[in-house]
Coordinates of C-alpha atoms and ligand atoms in Angstrom, one line a residue:
M27 CA 0.0 0.0 0.0
T28 CA 1.4 3.4 -1.0
K29 CA 1.7 6.1 1.6
K30 CA -0.9 8.1 -0.3
N31 CA -3.4 5.3 0.2
K32 CA -2.9 4.8 3.9
T33 CA -5.4 5.7 6.5
V34 CA -4.2 7.9 9.3
W35 CA -4.4 5.0 11.8
S36 CA -2.7 2.4 9.5
G37 CA 0.5 2.3 11.8
R38 CA -1.4 0.4 14.5
F39 CA -3.3 -1.9 12.2
K40 CA -2.1 -5.3 10.8
S41 CA -4.6 -5.2 7.9
S42 CA -6.7 -2.6 6.2
T43 CA -10.4 -2.3 6.9
S44 CA -12.6 -4.8 5.1
K45 CA -13.7 -3.7 1.6
S46 CA -17.4 -4.1 2.5
F47 CA -17.1 -2.0 5.6
Q48 CA -15.1 0.6 3.7
R49 CA -18.1 0.9 1.4
I50 CA -20.9 0.7 4.0
G51 CA -19.1 2.6 6.8
A52 CA -17.9 5.5 4.6
S53 CA -20.0 8.7 4.9
I54 CA -18.2 10.7 2.3
S55 CA -21.1 10.4 -0.3
V56 CA -23.3 12.1 2.3
D57 CA -21.0 14.4 4.4
K58 CA -19.2 15.9 1.4
R59 CA -22.1 18.4 1.7
L60 CA -20.2 19.7 4.7
Y61 CA -17.1 20.7 2.8
E62 CA -17.6 24.5 3.1
Q63 CA -18.2 24.3 6.8
D64 CA -15.3 21.8 7.3
I65 CA -12.8 24.0 5.5
F66 CA -14.1 27.2 7.3
A67 CA -13.7 25.6 10.7
S68 CA -10.3 24.1 9.9
K69 CA -9.0 27.5 8.8
I70 CA -10.2 29.1 12.0
H71 CA -8.8 26.3 14.1
T72 CA -5.4 26.7 12.4
Q73 CA -5.5 30.5 12.9
M74 CA -6.0 29.9 16.6
L75 CA -3.2 27.3 16.7
I76 CA -0.9 29.9 15.1
K77 CA -2.0 32.7 17.4
K78 CA -1.4 30.6 20.5
K79 CA 1.9 29.4 19.1
I80 CA 0.8 25.8 19.3
I81 CA 2.0 25.2 15.8
P82 CA 4.7 26.9 13.7
A83 CA 3.2 29.9 11.9
K84 CA 4.9 28.9 8.6
A85 CA 3.1 25.5 8.6
G86 CA -0.1 27.1 9.7
K87 CA -0.1 29.5 6.8
K88 CA 0.6 26.7 4.4
I89 CA -2.4 24.8 5.8
I90 CA -4.7 27.8 5.3
K91 CA -3.6 28.3 1.7
G92 CA -3.9 24.6 1.0
L93 CA -7.4 24.6 2.4
D94 CA -8.4 27.4 0.2
K95 CA -7.0 25.6 -2.8
I96 CA -9.1 22.5 -1.8
K97 CA -12.2 24.6 -1.6
G98 CA -11.6 25.9 -5.1
Q99 CA -11.1 22.4 -6.4
I100 CA -14.3 21.1 -4.7
R101 CA -16.3 24.1 -6.0
K102 CA -15.1 23.5 -9.5
G103 CA -15.9 19.8 -9.3
K104 CA -12.3 18.9 -9.6
F105 CA -11.9 17.1 -6.2
K106 CA -12.0 13.3 -6.1
F107 CA -13.8 12.2 -3.0
E108 CA -12.5 8.8 -1.9
E109 CA -14.5 6.2 0.0
K110 CA -11.4 4.7 1.5
F111 CA -10.8 7.9 3.5
E112 CA -14.3 7.5 5.0
D113 CA -15.5 11.0 5.4
I114 CA -15.1 14.7 4.4
H115 CA -12.7 15.4 7.3
L116 CA -10.1 12.8 6.3
N117 CA -10.6 13.4 2.6
I118 CA -9.7 17.0 3.0
E119 CA -6.7 16.1 5.3
K120 CA -5.4 13.6 2.8
K121 CA -5.6 16.1 0.0
L122 CA -3.9 18.7 2.1
Y123 CA -0.9 16.3 2.5
E124 CA -0.9 16.0 -1.3
I125 CA -0.8 19.7 -1.8
I126 CA 1.5 21.0 1.0
G127 CA 3.3 17.9 2.2
D128 CA 4.1 17.1 5.8
S129 CA 3.1 20.6 7.2
A130 CA -0.5 19.2 6.8
G131 CA 0.3 17.1 9.9
Y132 CA 0.0 20.1 12.1
M133 CA -3.7 20.8 11.3
H134 CA -5.3 18.1 13.5
T135 CA -3.4 19.3 16.7
A136 CA -5.8 19.8 19.7
R137 CA -8.9 18.6 18.0
S138 CA -10.6 15.3 17.1
R139 CA -13.0 14.4 14.4
N140 CA -15.6 14.2 17.2
D141 CA -15.6 17.9 17.9
Q142 CA -14.8 18.7 14.2
V143 CA -17.9 16.9 12.9
V144 CA -20.3 18.4 15.3
T145 CA -18.9 21.9 14.6
D146 CA -19.3 21.5 10.9
F147 CA -22.8 20.0 11.4
K148 CA -24.0 22.8 13.7
L149 CA -22.7 25.4 11.2
W150 CA -24.6 23.6 8.4
V151 CA -27.9 23.4 10.4
K152 CA -27.6 27.1 11.2
D153 CA -27.2 28.0 7.5
S154 CA -30.0 25.7 6.5
S155 CA -32.4 27.0 9.1
L156 CA -31.8 30.5 7.7
I157 CA -32.6 29.2 4.2
L158 CA -35.9 27.6 5.4
I159 CA -36.8 30.8 7.3
K160 CA -36.4 32.8 4.1
E161 CA -38.6 30.3 2.2
L162 CA -41.2 30.5 5.0
N163 CA -41.2 34.3 4.7
S164 CA -41.9 34.3 1.1
L165 CA -44.7 31.8 1.5
M166 CA -46.2 33.9 4.3
K167 CA -46.0 37.0 2.0
N168 CA -47.9 35.2 -0.7
L169 CA -50.5 34.1 1.7
I170 CA -51.0 37.7 2.7
N171 CA -51.3 38.8 -0.9
K172 CA -53.9 36.1 -1.7
A173 CA -55.8 37.0 1.5
D174 CA -55.7 40.7 0.6
K175 CA -57.6 40.0 -2.6
N176 CA -60.2 37.8 -0.8
V177 CA -61.2 39.7 2.3
S178 CA -64.9 39.7 1.2
T179 CA -64.9 36.2 -0.3
V180 CA -67.4 34.3 1.7
M181 CA -66.9 30.5 2.0
P182 CA -68.4 27.9 4.3
G183 CA -66.2 27.3 7.3
F184 CA -66.2 23.6 8.3
T185 CA -66.0 21.6 11.4
H186 CA -66.1 17.8 11.0
L187 CA -66.1 18.7 7.2
K188 CA -69.7 19.7 7.7
N189 CA -70.7 23.2 6.8
A190 CA -70.4 25.1 10.1
Q191 CA -70.4 28.9 9.8
P192 CA -69.6 31.4 7.0
V193 CA -66.0 32.7 7.0
S194 CA -63.9 34.8 4.8
F195 CA -61.5 32.9 2.4
A196 CA -58.9 35.4 3.5
H197 CA -59.4 34.5 7.2
Y198 CA -59.1 30.8 6.3
L199 CA -55.8 31.5 4.4
L200 CA -54.4 33.6 7.3
A201 CA -55.0 30.7 9.7
Y202 CA -52.1 29.1 7.8
Y203 CA -50.1 32.4 8.1
E204 CA -50.3 32.0 11.9
M205 CA -49.1 28.4 11.8
L206 CA -46.2 29.2 9.5
K207 CA -45.3 32.2 11.8
R208 CA -44.9 29.7 14.6
D209 CA -42.9 27.4 12.4
K210 CA -40.6 30.2 11.7
R211 CA -40.2 30.9 15.4
R212 CA -39.4 27.2 16.0
F213 CA -36.4 27.5 13.6
Q214 CA -35.4 30.8 15.2
N215 CA -35.6 29.4 18.7
N216 CA -33.4 26.5 17.6
L217 CA -30.8 29.0 16.3
E218 CA -30.5 30.3 19.9
L219 CA -30.0 26.9 21.4
I220 CA -27.5 25.8 18.8
D221 CA -25.4 28.9 19.3
E222 CA -22.5 27.3 21.2
S223 CA -19.2 26.3 19.6
P224 CA -18.1 22.6 20.0
L225 CA -14.6 23.2 18.7
G226 CA -12.0 22.4 21.4
A227 CA -13.9 19.6 23.1
A228 CA -11.6 17.3 21.1
A229 CA -12.3 13.5 21.4
L230 CA -14.4 13.9 24.6
S231 CA -12.3 15.3 27.4
G232 CA -11.1 18.6 26.1
T233 CA -7.4 19.2 25.5
S234 CA -4.1 19.9 27.3
Y235 CA -3.0 22.5 24.7
N236 CA -3.4 26.1 25.6
I237 CA -6.2 26.7 23.0
D238 CA -8.5 29.7 22.8
R239 CA -12.0 28.5 22.5
N240 CA -13.4 32.0 22.7
F241 CA -11.4 33.0 19.7
T242 CA -12.6 30.1 17.6
S243 CA -16.2 30.4 18.8
K244 CA -16.4 34.0 17.9
K245 CA -14.7 33.6 14.5
L246 CA -17.1 30.7 13.7
G247 CA -20.0 33.0 14.5
F248 CA -21.1 31.3 17.7
K249 CA -22.1 33.1 20.8
K250 CA -19.9 31.1 23.2
P251 CA -18.1 27.8 23.5
T252 CA -19.9 24.8 24.8
S253 CA -19.3 24.1 28.6
N254 CA -18.9 20.4 28.8
S255 CA -16.7 18.5 26.4
I256 CA -18.5 15.1 26.9
D257 CA -21.9 16.6 26.2
T258 CA -20.5 18.4 23.2
V259 CA -19.4 15.3 21.3
S260 CA -22.3 13.1 22.6
D261 CA -25.5 15.0 21.9
R262 CA -27.4 15.7 18.7
D263 CA -30.4 17.4 20.2
F264 CA -29.9 20.4 17.8
A265 CA -30.4 18.0 14.9
I266 CA -33.5 16.6 16.5
D267 CA -34.8 20.1 17.1
F268 CA -34.2 20.9 13.5
L269 CA -36.0 17.8 12.3
Y270 CA -38.9 18.4 14.7
A271 CA -39.3 21.9 13.4
C272 CA -39.2 20.5 9.8
A273 CA -41.8 17.9 10.7
V274 CA -44.2 20.3 12.3
C275 CA -43.9 22.7 9.3
A276 CA -44.5 19.8 6.9
M277 CA -47.5 18.8 8.9
H278 CA -49.0 22.3 8.6
L279 CA -48.4 22.4 4.9
S280 CA -49.8 18.9 4.5
R281 CA -53.1 20.1 6.1
L282 CA -53.2 23.0 3.7
A283 CA -52.6 20.6 0.8
E284 CA -55.3 18.3 2.0
D285 CA -57.7 21.2 2.4
F286 CA -56.9 22.3 -1.1
I287 CA -57.3 18.8 -2.5
I288 CA -60.8 18.5 -0.9
L289 CA -61.9 22.0 -1.9
N290 CA -60.7 21.4 -5.5
S291 CA -62.4 18.0 -5.8
D292 CA -65.4 17.6 -8.1
A293 CA -67.6 17.2 -5.1
Y294 CA -66.7 20.6 -3.7
Q295 CA -65.5 22.7 -6.6
L296 CA -64.7 25.6 -4.3
I297 CA -61.2 26.4 -5.6
N298 CA -59.5 26.0 -8.9
F299 CA -55.8 25.8 -9.7
N300 CA -54.1 27.3 -12.7
D301 CA -52.9 24.5 -15.1
K302 CA -49.3 25.0 -13.9
M303 CA -50.3 23.2 -10.7
L304 CA -52.1 20.3 -12.4
T305 CA -51.3 17.2 -14.3
G306 CA -53.2 15.1 -16.7
S307 CA -54.0 11.4 -16.9
S308 CA -52.5 9.0 -19.4
I309 CA -55.9 7.3 -20.0
M310 CA -58.6 9.7 -19.0
P311 CA -58.6 12.7 -21.3
Q312 CA -60.8 14.9 -19.1
K313 CA -58.6 14.8 -16.0
K314 CA -56.8 17.6 -14.2
N315 CA -55.2 16.3 -11.0
P316 CA -53.7 18.4 -8.2
D317 CA -50.4 16.3 -8.0
P318 CA -48.3 19.1 -6.4
A319 CA -50.7 19.3 -3.4
E320 CA -50.6 15.5 -3.1
L321 CA -46.8 15.5 -3.0
I322 CA -46.8 18.1 -0.3
R323 CA -49.1 15.9 1.7
G324 CA -47.3 12.7 1.1
R325 CA -43.8 13.9 1.7
T326 CA -44.7 14.9 5.2
G327 CA -44.2 11.1 5.8
I328 CA -40.6 11.6 4.9
N329 CA -40.1 14.4 7.4
Y330 CA -41.8 12.4 10.1
G331 CA -39.6 9.4 9.3
K332 CA -36.3 11.4 9.6
L333 CA -37.4 12.7 13.0
N334 CA -38.4 9.2 14.2
S335 CA -35.1 7.7 13.0
I336 CA -32.9 10.2 14.7
L337 CA -34.8 9.9 18.0
T338 CA -34.4 6.1 17.8
I339 CA -30.7 6.2 17.0
M340 CA -30.1 8.4 20.0
K341 CA -32.3 6.8 22.6
G342 CA -30.0 4.0 23.8
L343 CA -26.6 5.5 23.1
P344 CA -24.3 5.6 26.0
I345 CA -22.2 8.8 26.0
S346 CA -20.1 9.9 24.3
Y347 CA -19.3 9.4 20.6
F348 CA -20.3 6.3 18.7
K349 CA -20.4 5.6 15.0
D350 CA -24.2 5.4 15.2
L351 CA -24.1 9.2 15.2
Q352 CA -22.7 9.3 11.7
D353 CA -26.1 8.6 10.2
D354 CA -27.5 11.8 11.7
K355 CA -26.4 13.8 8.7
A356 CA -28.2 11.9 6.0
L357 CA -31.4 12.3 8.0
V358 CA -31.0 16.0 8.5
F359 CA -30.0 16.6 4.9
D360 CA -33.0 14.6 3.6
G361 CA -35.3 16.4 6.0
F362 CA -34.0 19.7 4.8
D363 CA -34.2 18.9 1.1
T364 CA -37.7 17.5 1.5
L365 CA -39.1 20.5 3.4
K366 CA -37.4 23.0 1.1
D367 CA -39.1 21.4 -1.9
T368 CA -42.4 21.3 0.0
L369 CA -42.1 25.0 0.7
T370 CA -41.3 25.8 -2.9
L371 CA -44.4 23.8 -4.1
S372 CA -46.6 25.3 -1.4
N373 CA -45.5 28.8 -2.5
E374 CA -46.5 28.0 -6.1
L375 CA -49.7 26.5 -5.0
I376 CA -50.8 29.6 -3.1
K377 CA -49.9 31.8 -6.1
N378 CA -51.9 29.6 -8.4
V379 CA -55.1 29.0 -6.4
N380 CA -58.3 30.8 -7.3
P381 CA -61.5 30.7 -5.2
N382 CA -64.7 29.9 -7.1
K383 CA -66.5 32.7 -5.5
I384 CA -70.0 31.9 -6.7
K385 CA -69.8 28.3 -5.5
M386 CA -68.3 29.4 -2.2
S387 CA -71.1 31.8 -1.6
E388 CA -73.7 29.2 -2.5
M389 CA -72.2 26.6 -0.3
A390 CA -71.8 29.0 2.5
K391 CA -75.6 29.3 2.5
T392 CA -76.4 25.7 2.5
G393 CA -76.3 23.6 5.6
Y394 CA -78.1 26.2 7.7
T395 CA -74.8 27.9 8.6
T396 CA -76.5 31.0 10.1
A397 CA -78.6 29.0 12.7
T398 CA -76.2 30.1 15.4
D399 CA -76.5 33.7 14.4
F400 CA -80.3 33.5 14.8
A401 CA -79.9 32.0 18.3
D402 CA -77.4 34.8 19.1
Y403 CA -79.9 37.4 17.8
L404 CA -82.6 36.1 20.2
V405 CA -80.2 36.3 23.1
K406 CA -79.0 39.8 22.3
D407 CA -82.3 41.4 21.1
K408 CA -84.9 39.3 22.9
K409 CA -83.0 38.5 26.1
L410 CA -83.5 34.8 25.8
S411 CA -81.0 32.5 27.5
F412 CA -78.7 30.9 24.9
R413 CA -80.0 27.4 25.5
E414 CA -83.6 28.6 25.0
A415 CA -82.6 30.5 21.8
Y416 CA -80.7 27.4 20.6
K417 CA -84.0 25.4 20.8
V418 CA -86.0 28.0 18.9
S419 CA -83.3 28.1 16.2
S420 CA -83.2 24.3 15.8
K421 CA -86.9 24.2 15.3
I422 CA -86.5 26.7 12.4
V423 CA -83.7 24.5 11.0
N424 CA -86.0 21.5 11.1
Y425 CA -88.7 23.4 9.3
A426 CA -86.3 24.7 6.6
E427 CA -84.9 21.2 6.1
K428 CA -88.4 19.7 5.8
N429 CA -89.4 22.4 3.3
K430 CA -86.1 22.2 1.4
K431 CA -85.2 25.8 1.9
N432 CA -82.1 27.7 2.9
L433 CA -82.5 29.8 6.1
D434 CA -82.2 33.0 4.0
D435 CA -85.2 31.9 1.8
L436 CA -87.5 31.9 4.8
T437 CA -90.2 34.7 4.9
L438 CA -91.0 36.8 8.0
N439 CA -94.2 34.9 8.5
E440 CA -92.5 31.6 8.5
I441 CA -90.1 32.8 11.1
K442 CA -92.9 34.2 13.2
R443 CA -94.3 30.8 13.6
F444 CA -91.4 30.0 15.8
Y445 CA -90.8 33.3 17.5
K446 CA -93.6 35.9 17.3
K447 CA -92.0 39.2 18.4
V448 CA -89.8 39.8 15.3
N449 CA -89.9 42.3 12.5
S450 CA -88.4 42.2 9.0
N451 CA -84.9 43.2 10.4
V452 CA -84.6 39.6 11.4
L453 CA -84.2 38.5 7.8
K454 CA -80.7 40.2 7.7
I455 CA -79.5 37.8 10.4
F456 CA -79.6 34.9 7.9
N457 CA -77.5 36.7 5.4
V458 CA -74.1 35.0 5.2
R459 CA -72.0 38.1 4.7
N460 CA -73.8 39.8 7.7
S461 CA -73.0 36.7 9.7
M462 CA -69.4 36.8 8.7
N463 CA -69.0 40.5 9.5
S464 CA -70.8 40.1 12.8
K465 CA -67.8 38.0 14.1
N466 CA -65.9 41.1 15.2
S467 CA -64.3 39.7 18.3
Y468 CA -60.5 40.0 18.2
G469 CA -59.3 37.2 15.9
G470 CA -62.7 36.7 14.3
T471 CA -63.6 36.6 10.7
S472 CA -65.2 40.1 10.1
E473 CA -63.8 42.0 7.2
R474 CA -62.8 44.8 9.5
N475 CA -60.8 42.4 11.7
I476 CA -59.1 40.8 8.7
K477 CA -58.1 44.1 7.2
N478 CA -56.5 45.1 10.5
M479 CA -54.7 41.8 10.7
I480 CA -53.4 42.1 7.1
R481 CA -52.1 45.6 7.9
K482 CA -50.3 44.2 11.0
Y483 CA -48.9 41.2 9.1
K484 CA -47.6 43.3 6.2
K485 CA -45.7 45.4 8.7
E486 CA -44.2 42.5 10.6
I487 CA -43.1 40.5 7.6
K488 CA -41.3 43.2 5.7
Ligands
LIG27 N1 -17.7 10.7 9.9 C1 -17.8 10.7 11.4 C2 -19.3 11.1 11.7 O1 -19.9 11.6 10.9 C3 -16.9 11.7 11.9 C4 -16.5 11.5 13.4 C5 -15.7 10.3 13.5 N2 -15.2 10.0 14.8 C6 -14.8 8.8 15.1 N3 -14.4 8.7 16.3 N4 -14.9 7.8 14.4 O2 -19.7 10.9 12.8

């Protein structure tokens, strides 16, 4: 075996690692995605080693130059990643030897792959959280835009998927704005917890070199160094937090997608999608299917799976580092990629959805959706107790049902059969727009409320 091909630990080994384990145990195909973070952290580690006179400045400078060269090669696609060197850390170290010779041997002073990998990984999760936050922002803005155009669009609000009470389509859309706002907060909260630099924890016990962890922490963009070296190399709770935030966000978007699939179905016909968001059938010429919405819904399963996997990997692991932890990265990368695509699709879906206003208004009237408004009217105007008013209103619903009428088709005389002391004003109570606009309590669906909320949202999201 040539020197170039040797692993860093070959001196202690009688034979090289089995070929099958080299293939199965290597993480390079996955963790090469960490190359930017790995080179960045190695450069800062080296700067610190020079500053603290732990390594000769000359060797240190060569290392930094060599690392920049490697970064250039990787970016240009000219770097050959090798399975036999396991992971991104050793691939880069090997290449550094090739470029600068034995000075490369100074780079791994006072660190271990155990603190190195978690440093790289935290940096990656930080960057990726910011990318998702940006995507969320743009989706939230599009929700506001769509809502802004539909403040007065009346639709049936559902509970149990049965027509419940009239609501504004804007109010419905903005419910998702609120969910996404909390999703964004979850990623932001994680950024606070993750903000401690692992570098310097070394294998698990810290190091006897006179390193400056505050220097590396600051240069890496962390708030402070971690406080316990064993915890530092053992835990991956930040990856779990990230995957949990991804899973919850995916769940919210899945519900939106499911809503849209139902509202777009031939049974409902309450919303339409522009053709961009539809696909055809290979056999049925008439079909236009909402495939993007279905993928958003389905892929939530992938996000849940990643979270479940990492929780399971961690649960029985004695501290500190074990190889089990290596698979954390594939899970987080997949979780990120999946949610990012889901956010892209959701964004397009919102831009390309159009309410069928006529159908919405018709359906808002069916199913006696203003029965509660009539009960409330009797309470407020006629001083009945709510339970008594509820009874009168249910009798009217029974009558309307028997006579195949909507509530707003009833005449004053018909209503008087159930409650005598009313005048023609009562007819307004059954109007769905009036019903919607009467819900003026903070957070309710009145147009006035919604307009205020949209104003507030526009300010907070800029
Ligand atoms: N590729 C490894 C991982 O992702 C790096 C850390 C290796 N440390 C070790 N002691 N084998 O976890």
